[in-house]
Amino acid sequence: MAKAAVKAAIDEESDPETDETVEAVTAPGSRMPGKKIILYFVAPALALLIAAGAGAYFFGLLTSDESEVTAEKGKDAHGQDAAMPEVAFFDLPEILVNLNSSGKKEAYLKIRISLELDSKEATAALEPLIPRVIDNFQVFLREMRPEDLSGSAGMIRLKEELMHRVNLSLQPVVVKDVLFKEILVQ
């Protein structure tokens, strides 16, 4: 009886398209039309699969393990030998200089530096030239003021200047980087 009342109310405002959907929904044992199945079940499932695939890709779950295996064997992703670049480090003796201070208070700089070289053979060529490097560093460092060494910008400028001076001093030998092991301004 309730179905008949619902049907009568719908018939008053009937539309050919809505009649079919109301009958399909209200009739017992009737099946859902294909468009509704796609709309309510297939589309969300497809969206969920795409989202899960994108998440797995971005979190690195879909990357191939081939690159990791070849890296462990000492080969790059293209299968060629990936030899580690030959690098050598040379530690300079500790340098202690007084800085150029304008007041009565003296300021000192204590610095320990390591030089990064291209190869281990370069360390042998560097040995006899170390007094020249230390002399260039001390002359330059004695003219610095404590304000010149403040902040990271001051450290970067110091590093660049020392790099320039060491490469001029050791002309046949090329120094790749100047590494600070210890810096103390007091």
PDB file of C-alpha atoms in Angstrom:
ATOM      1  CA  MET A   1       0.000   0.000   0.000  1.00  0.00           C
ATOM      2  CA  ALA A   2       2.864   2.389   0.779  1.00  0.00           C
ATOM      3  CA  LYS A   3       4.409   1.555  -2.564  1.00  0.00           C
ATOM      4  CA  ALA A   4       1.231   2.498  -4.330  1.00  0.00           C
ATOM      5  CA  ALA A   5       1.096   5.847  -2.524  1.00  0.00           C
ATOM      6  CA  VAL A   6       4.703   6.588  -3.399  1.00  0.00           C
ATOM      7  CA  LYS A   7       4.044   5.612  -7.001  1.00  0.00           C
ATOM      8  CA  ALA A   8       0.952   7.813  -7.194  1.00  0.00           C
ATOM      9  CA  ALA A   9       2.884  10.796  -5.809  1.00  0.00           C
ATOM     10  CA  ILE A  10       5.662  10.254  -8.288  1.00  0.00           C
ATOM     11  CA  ASP A  11       3.264   9.820 -11.197  1.00  0.00           C
ATOM     12  CA  GLU A  12       1.904  13.302 -10.590  1.00  0.00           C
ATOM     13  CA  GLU A  13       5.349  14.782 -11.228  1.00  0.00           C
ATOM     14  CA  SER A  14       6.409  12.091 -13.656  1.00  0.00           C
ATOM     15  CA  ASP A  15       9.245  12.309 -16.031  1.00  0.00           C
ATOM     16  CA  PRO A  16      10.101   9.398 -18.349  1.00  0.00           C
ATOM     17  CA  GLU A  17      13.670   9.167 -17.053  1.00  0.00           C
ATOM     18  CA  THR A  18      12.802   9.337 -13.347  1.00  0.00           C
ATOM     19  CA  ASP A  19      10.034   6.749 -13.677  1.00  0.00           C
ATOM     20  CA  GLU A  20      12.537   4.092 -14.701  1.00  0.00           C
ATOM     21  CA  THR A  21      14.933   4.891 -11.869  1.00  0.00           C
ATOM     22  CA  VAL A  22      12.169   5.020  -9.255  1.00  0.00           C
ATOM     23  CA  GLU A  23      10.797   1.708 -10.477  1.00  0.00           C
ATOM     24  CA  ALA A  24      14.257   0.205 -10.488  1.00  0.00           C
ATOM     25  CA  VAL A  25      14.909   1.359  -6.930  1.00  0.00           C
ATOM     26  CA  THR A  26      11.475   0.573  -5.541  1.00  0.00           C
ATOM     27  CA  ALA A  27      10.856  -2.717  -7.279  1.00  0.00           C
ATOM     28  CA  PRO A  28      12.045  -5.679  -5.233  1.00  0.00           C
ATOM     29  CA  GLY A  29      14.614  -7.908  -6.915  1.00  0.00           C
ATOM     30  CA  SER A  30      15.385  -5.395  -9.662  1.00  0.00           C
ATOM     31  CA  ARG A  31      18.976  -4.738 -10.618  1.00  0.00           C
ATOM     32  CA  MET A  32      20.803  -1.402 -10.589  1.00  0.00           C
ATOM     33  CA  PRO A  33      21.346   0.146 -13.988  1.00  0.00           C
ATOM     34  CA  GLY A  34      24.880   0.060 -15.457  1.00  0.00           C
ATOM     35  CA  LYS A  35      25.489   3.781 -15.051  1.00  0.00           C
ATOM     36  CA  LYS A  36      24.845   3.637 -11.318  1.00  0.00           C
ATOM     37  CA  ILE A  37      27.164   0.672 -10.862  1.00  0.00           C
ATOM     38  CA  ILE A  38      29.924   2.548 -12.632  1.00  0.00           C
ATOM     39  CA  LEU A  39      29.178   5.733 -10.713  1.00  0.00           C
ATOM     40  CA  TYR A  40      28.989   4.192  -7.238  1.00  0.00           C
ATOM     41  CA  PHE A  41      31.423   1.259  -7.393  1.00  0.00           C
ATOM     42  CA  VAL A  42      33.834   1.263 -10.329  1.00  0.00           C
ATOM     43  CA  ALA A  43      34.812   4.948 -10.312  1.00  0.00           C
ATOM     44  CA  PRO A  44      35.706   5.082  -6.580  1.00  0.00           C
ATOM     45  CA  ALA A  45      37.599   1.783  -6.832  1.00  0.00           C
ATOM     46  CA  LEU A  46      39.545   3.095  -9.819  1.00  0.00           C
ATOM     47  CA  ALA A  47      40.305   6.372  -8.019  1.00  0.00           C
ATOM     48  CA  LEU A  48      41.471   4.419  -4.967  1.00  0.00           C
ATOM     49  CA  LEU A  49      43.792   2.263  -7.085  1.00  0.00           C
ATOM     50  CA  ILE A  50      45.284   5.315  -8.809  1.00  0.00           C
ATOM     51  CA  ALA A  51      45.829   7.059  -5.468  1.00  0.00           C
ATOM     52  CA  ALA A  52      47.456   3.940  -3.986  1.00  0.00           C
ATOM     53  CA  GLY A  53      49.738   3.576  -7.022  1.00  0.00           C
ATOM     54  CA  ALA A  54      50.770   7.225  -6.879  1.00  0.00           C
ATOM     55  CA  GLY A  55      51.445   6.946  -3.152  1.00  0.00           C
ATOM     56  CA  ALA A  56      53.555   3.827  -3.640  1.00  0.00           C
ATOM     57  CA  TYR A  57      55.527   5.532  -6.408  1.00  0.00           C
ATOM     58  CA  PHE A  58      56.225   8.666  -4.356  1.00  0.00           C
ATOM     59  CA  PHE A  59      57.245   6.660  -1.280  1.00  0.00           C
ATOM     60  CA  GLY A  60      59.676   4.631  -3.398  1.00  0.00           C
ATOM     61  CA  LEU A  61      57.884   1.299  -3.177  1.00  0.00           C
ATOM     62  CA  LEU A  62      57.725   0.906  -6.955  1.00  0.00           C
ATOM     63  CA  THR A  63      61.426   1.556  -7.704  1.00  0.00           C
ATOM     64  CA  SER A  64      63.393  -1.305  -9.118  1.00  0.00           C
ATOM     65  CA  ASP A  65      65.881  -3.039  -6.860  1.00  0.00           C
ATOM     66  CA  GLU A  66      68.236  -3.360  -9.831  1.00  0.00           C
ATOM     67  CA  SER A  67      69.892  -0.002  -9.112  1.00  0.00           C
ATOM     68  CA  GLU A  68      70.541  -1.010  -5.499  1.00  0.00           C
ATOM     69  CA  VAL A  69      72.038  -4.351  -6.529  1.00  0.00           C
ATOM     70  CA  THR A  70      74.354  -2.807  -9.124  1.00  0.00           C
ATOM     71  CA  ALA A  71      75.449  -0.097  -6.670  1.00  0.00           C
ATOM     72  CA  GLU A  72      76.442  -2.789  -4.171  1.00  0.00           C
ATOM     73  CA  LYS A  73      78.542  -4.519  -6.826  1.00  0.00           C
ATOM     74  CA  GLY A  74      80.401  -1.295  -7.622  1.00  0.00           C
ATOM     75  CA  LYS A  75      78.562  -0.565 -10.847  1.00  0.00           C
ATOM     76  CA  ASP A  76      76.341   2.335 -11.744  1.00  0.00           C
ATOM     77  CA  ALA A  77      72.767   2.057 -13.083  1.00  0.00           C
ATOM     78  CA  HIS A  78      74.058   1.595 -16.651  1.00  0.00           C
ATOM     79  CA  GLY A  79      76.219  -1.383 -15.703  1.00  0.00           C
ATOM     80  CA  GLN A  80      79.549   0.429 -16.019  1.00  0.00           C
ATOM     81  CA  ASP A  81      82.173   0.329 -13.284  1.00  0.00           C
ATOM     82  CA  ALA A  82      81.553   3.172 -10.878  1.00  0.00           C
ATOM     83  CA  ALA A  83      84.992   3.658  -9.397  1.00  0.00           C
ATOM     84  CA  MET A  84      85.057   5.929  -6.410  1.00  0.00           C
ATOM     85  CA  PRO A  85      87.026   9.059  -7.207  1.00  0.00           C
ATOM     86  CA  GLU A  86      90.469   8.942  -5.671  1.00  0.00           C
ATOM     87  CA  VAL A  87      90.716  11.551  -2.947  1.00  0.00           C
ATOM     88  CA  ALA A  88      93.463  12.265  -0.459  1.00  0.00           C
ATOM     89  CA  PHE A  89      93.509  14.559   2.543  1.00  0.00           C
ATOM     90  CA  PHE A  90      96.514  16.368   3.929  1.00  0.00           C
ATOM     91  CA  ASP A  91      96.410  17.855   7.427  1.00  0.00           C
ATOM     92  CA  LEU A  92      98.278  21.108   7.931  1.00  0.00           C
ATOM     93  CA  PRO A  93      99.805  21.854  11.308  1.00  0.00           C
ATOM     94  CA  GLU A  94      97.764  23.960  13.706  1.00  0.00           C
ATOM     95  CA  ILE A  95      98.027  27.694  13.026  1.00  0.00           C
ATOM     96  CA  LEU A  96      97.768  30.247  15.852  1.00  0.00           C
ATOM     97  CA  VAL A  97      97.834  33.955  14.933  1.00  0.00           C
ATOM     98  CA  ASN A  98      96.836  37.196  16.587  1.00  0.00           C
ATOM     99  CA  LEU A  99      94.206  39.077  14.592  1.00  0.00           C
ATOM    100  CA  ASN A 100      94.286  42.735  13.615  1.00  0.00           C
ATOM    101  CA  SER A 101      92.269  44.301  16.409  1.00  0.00           C
ATOM    102  CA  SER A 102      91.774  48.052  16.755  1.00  0.00           C
ATOM    103  CA  GLY A 103      91.356  48.115  20.533  1.00  0.00           C
ATOM    104  CA  LYS A 104      93.669  47.266  23.388  1.00  0.00           C
ATOM    105  CA  LYS A 105      92.136  43.829  23.670  1.00  0.00           C
ATOM    106  CA  GLU A 106      94.045  41.252  21.650  1.00  0.00           C
ATOM    107  CA  ALA A 107      92.183  38.702  19.543  1.00  0.00           C
ATOM    108  CA  TYR A 108      93.602  35.334  18.517  1.00  0.00           C
ATOM    109  CA  LEU A 109      92.678  32.789  15.872  1.00  0.00           C
ATOM    110  CA  LYS A 110      93.472  29.121  16.258  1.00  0.00           C
ATOM    111  CA  ILE A 111      92.743  27.080  13.147  1.00  0.00           C
ATOM    112  CA  ARG A 112      93.313  23.507  11.989  1.00  0.00           C
ATOM    113  CA  ILE A 113      92.938  22.899   8.261  1.00  0.00           C
ATOM    114  CA  SER A 114      92.860  19.829   6.055  1.00  0.00           C
ATOM    115  CA  LEU A 115      93.433  20.059   2.296  1.00  0.00           C
ATOM    116  CA  GLU A 116      91.518  17.838  -0.130  1.00  0.00           C
ATOM    117  CA  LEU A 117      93.696  16.698  -3.044  1.00  0.00           C
ATOM    118  CA  ASP A 118      93.019  14.849  -6.299  1.00  0.00           C
ATOM    119  CA  SER A 119      95.201  11.848  -5.570  1.00  0.00           C
ATOM    120  CA  LYS A 120      97.554  10.300  -3.055  1.00  0.00           C
ATOM    121  CA  GLU A 121     100.482  11.090  -5.344  1.00  0.00           C
ATOM    122  CA  ALA A 122      99.714  14.789  -4.882  1.00  0.00           C
ATOM    123  CA  THR A 123     100.481  14.500  -1.162  1.00  0.00           C
ATOM    124  CA  ALA A 124     104.080  13.582  -1.987  1.00  0.00           C
ATOM    125  CA  ALA A 125     104.387  16.675  -4.202  1.00  0.00           C
ATOM    126  CA  LEU A 126     102.785  18.796  -1.474  1.00  0.00           C
ATOM    127  CA  GLU A 127     105.214  17.877   1.343  1.00  0.00           C
ATOM    128  CA  PRO A 128     108.126  20.150   0.364  1.00  0.00           C
ATOM    129  CA  LEU A 129     105.788  23.113  -0.301  1.00  0.00           C
ATOM    130  CA  ILE A 130     104.058  23.163   3.105  1.00  0.00           C
ATOM    131  CA  PRO A 131     106.217  25.988   4.580  1.00  0.00           C
ATOM    132  CA  ARG A 132     105.149  28.248   1.694  1.00  0.00           C
ATOM    133  CA  VAL A 133     101.463  27.434   2.298  1.00  0.00           C
ATOM    134  CA  ILE A 134     101.691  28.092   6.032  1.00  0.00           C
ATOM    135  CA  ASP A 135     103.503  31.385   5.410  1.00  0.00           C
ATOM    136  CA  ASN A 136     100.807  32.559   2.974  1.00  0.00           C
ATOM    137  CA  PHE A 137      98.060  31.552   5.414  1.00  0.00           C
ATOM    138  CA  GLN A 138      99.688  33.324   8.382  1.00  0.00           C
ATOM    139  CA  VAL A 139     100.280  36.562   6.491  1.00  0.00           C
ATOM    140  CA  PHE A 140      96.677  36.608   5.336  1.00  0.00           C
ATOM    141  CA  LEU A 141      95.178  35.594   8.698  1.00  0.00           C
ATOM    142  CA  ARG A 142      97.144  38.211  10.677  1.00  0.00           C
ATOM    143  CA  GLU A 143      95.469  40.988   8.656  1.00  0.00           C
ATOM    144  CA  MET A 144      91.965  39.742   9.395  1.00  0.00           C
ATOM    145  CA  ARG A 145      89.799  41.382  12.041  1.00  0.00           C
ATOM    146  CA  PRO A 146      87.513  39.425  14.393  1.00  0.00           C
ATOM    147  CA  GLU A 147      84.501  40.993  12.630  1.00  0.00           C
ATOM    148  CA  ASP A 148      85.655  39.437   9.338  1.00  0.00           C
ATOM    149  CA  LEU A 149      85.234  35.970  10.830  1.00  0.00           C
ATOM    150  CA  SER A 150      81.757  36.407  12.267  1.00  0.00           C
ATOM    151  CA  GLY A 151      78.886  34.394  10.842  1.00  0.00           C
ATOM    152  CA  SER A 152      78.728  31.802   8.127  1.00  0.00           C
ATOM    153  CA  ALA A 153      79.358  34.387   5.392  1.00  0.00           C
ATOM    154  CA  GLY A 154      82.689  35.211   7.040  1.00  0.00           C
ATOM    155  CA  MET A 155      83.637  31.539   7.129  1.00  0.00           C
ATOM    156  CA  ILE A 156      82.758  31.094   3.458  1.00  0.00           C
ATOM    157  CA  ARG A 157      84.846  34.136   2.472  1.00  0.00           C
ATOM    158  CA  LEU A 158      87.742  32.803   4.558  1.00  0.00           C
ATOM    159  CA  LYS A 159      87.476  29.402   2.928  1.00  0.00           C
ATOM    160  CA  GLU A 160      87.419  30.884  -0.587  1.00  0.00           C
ATOM    161  CA  GLU A 161      90.400  33.127   0.112  1.00  0.00           C
ATOM    162  CA  LEU A 162      92.453  30.291   1.628  1.00  0.00           C
ATOM    163  CA  MET A 163      91.534  28.090  -1.338  1.00  0.00           C
ATOM    164  CA  HIS A 164      92.754  30.760  -3.749  1.00  0.00           C
ATOM    165  CA  ARG A 165      96.000  31.287  -1.833  1.00  0.00           C
ATOM    166  CA  VAL A 166      96.808  27.595  -1.477  1.00  0.00           C
ATOM    167  CA  ASN A 167      96.276  26.939  -5.187  1.00  0.00           C
ATOM    168  CA  LEU A 168      98.594  29.845  -6.045  1.00  0.00           C
ATOM    169  CA  SER A 169     101.241  28.485  -3.669  1.00  0.00           C
ATOM    170  CA  LEU A 170     101.056  24.925  -4.963  1.00  0.00           C
ATOM    171  CA  GLN A 171     100.831  25.682  -8.679  1.00  0.00           C
ATOM    172  CA  PRO A 172     101.434  22.197 -10.124  1.00  0.00           C
ATOM    173  CA  VAL A 173      99.328  20.557  -7.403  1.00  0.00           C
ATOM    174  CA  VAL A 174      95.602  21.290  -7.402  1.00  0.00           C
ATOM    175  CA  VAL A 175      93.746  21.506  -4.087  1.00  0.00           C
ATOM    176  CA  LYS A 176      90.051  20.675  -4.484  1.00  0.00           C
ATOM    177  CA  ASP A 177      88.868  22.010  -1.136  1.00  0.00           C
ATOM    178  CA  VAL A 178      90.005  23.557   2.126  1.00  0.00           C
ATOM    179  CA  LEU A 179      88.328  21.857   5.083  1.00  0.00           C
ATOM    180  CA  PHE A 180      88.178  23.443   8.524  1.00  0.00           C
ATOM    181  CA  LYS A 181      88.784  20.963  11.309  1.00  0.00           C
ATOM    182  CA  GLU A 182      88.833  23.536  14.110  1.00  0.00           C
ATOM    183  CA  ILE A 183      88.323  27.286  14.277  1.00  0.00           C
ATOM    184  CA  LEU A 184      88.632  29.218  17.506  1.00  0.00           C
ATOM    185  CA  VAL A 185      88.485  33.008  17.730  1.00  0.00           C
ATOM    186  CA  GLN A 186      89.292  34.348  21.166  1.00  0.00           C
TER     187      GLN A 186
END
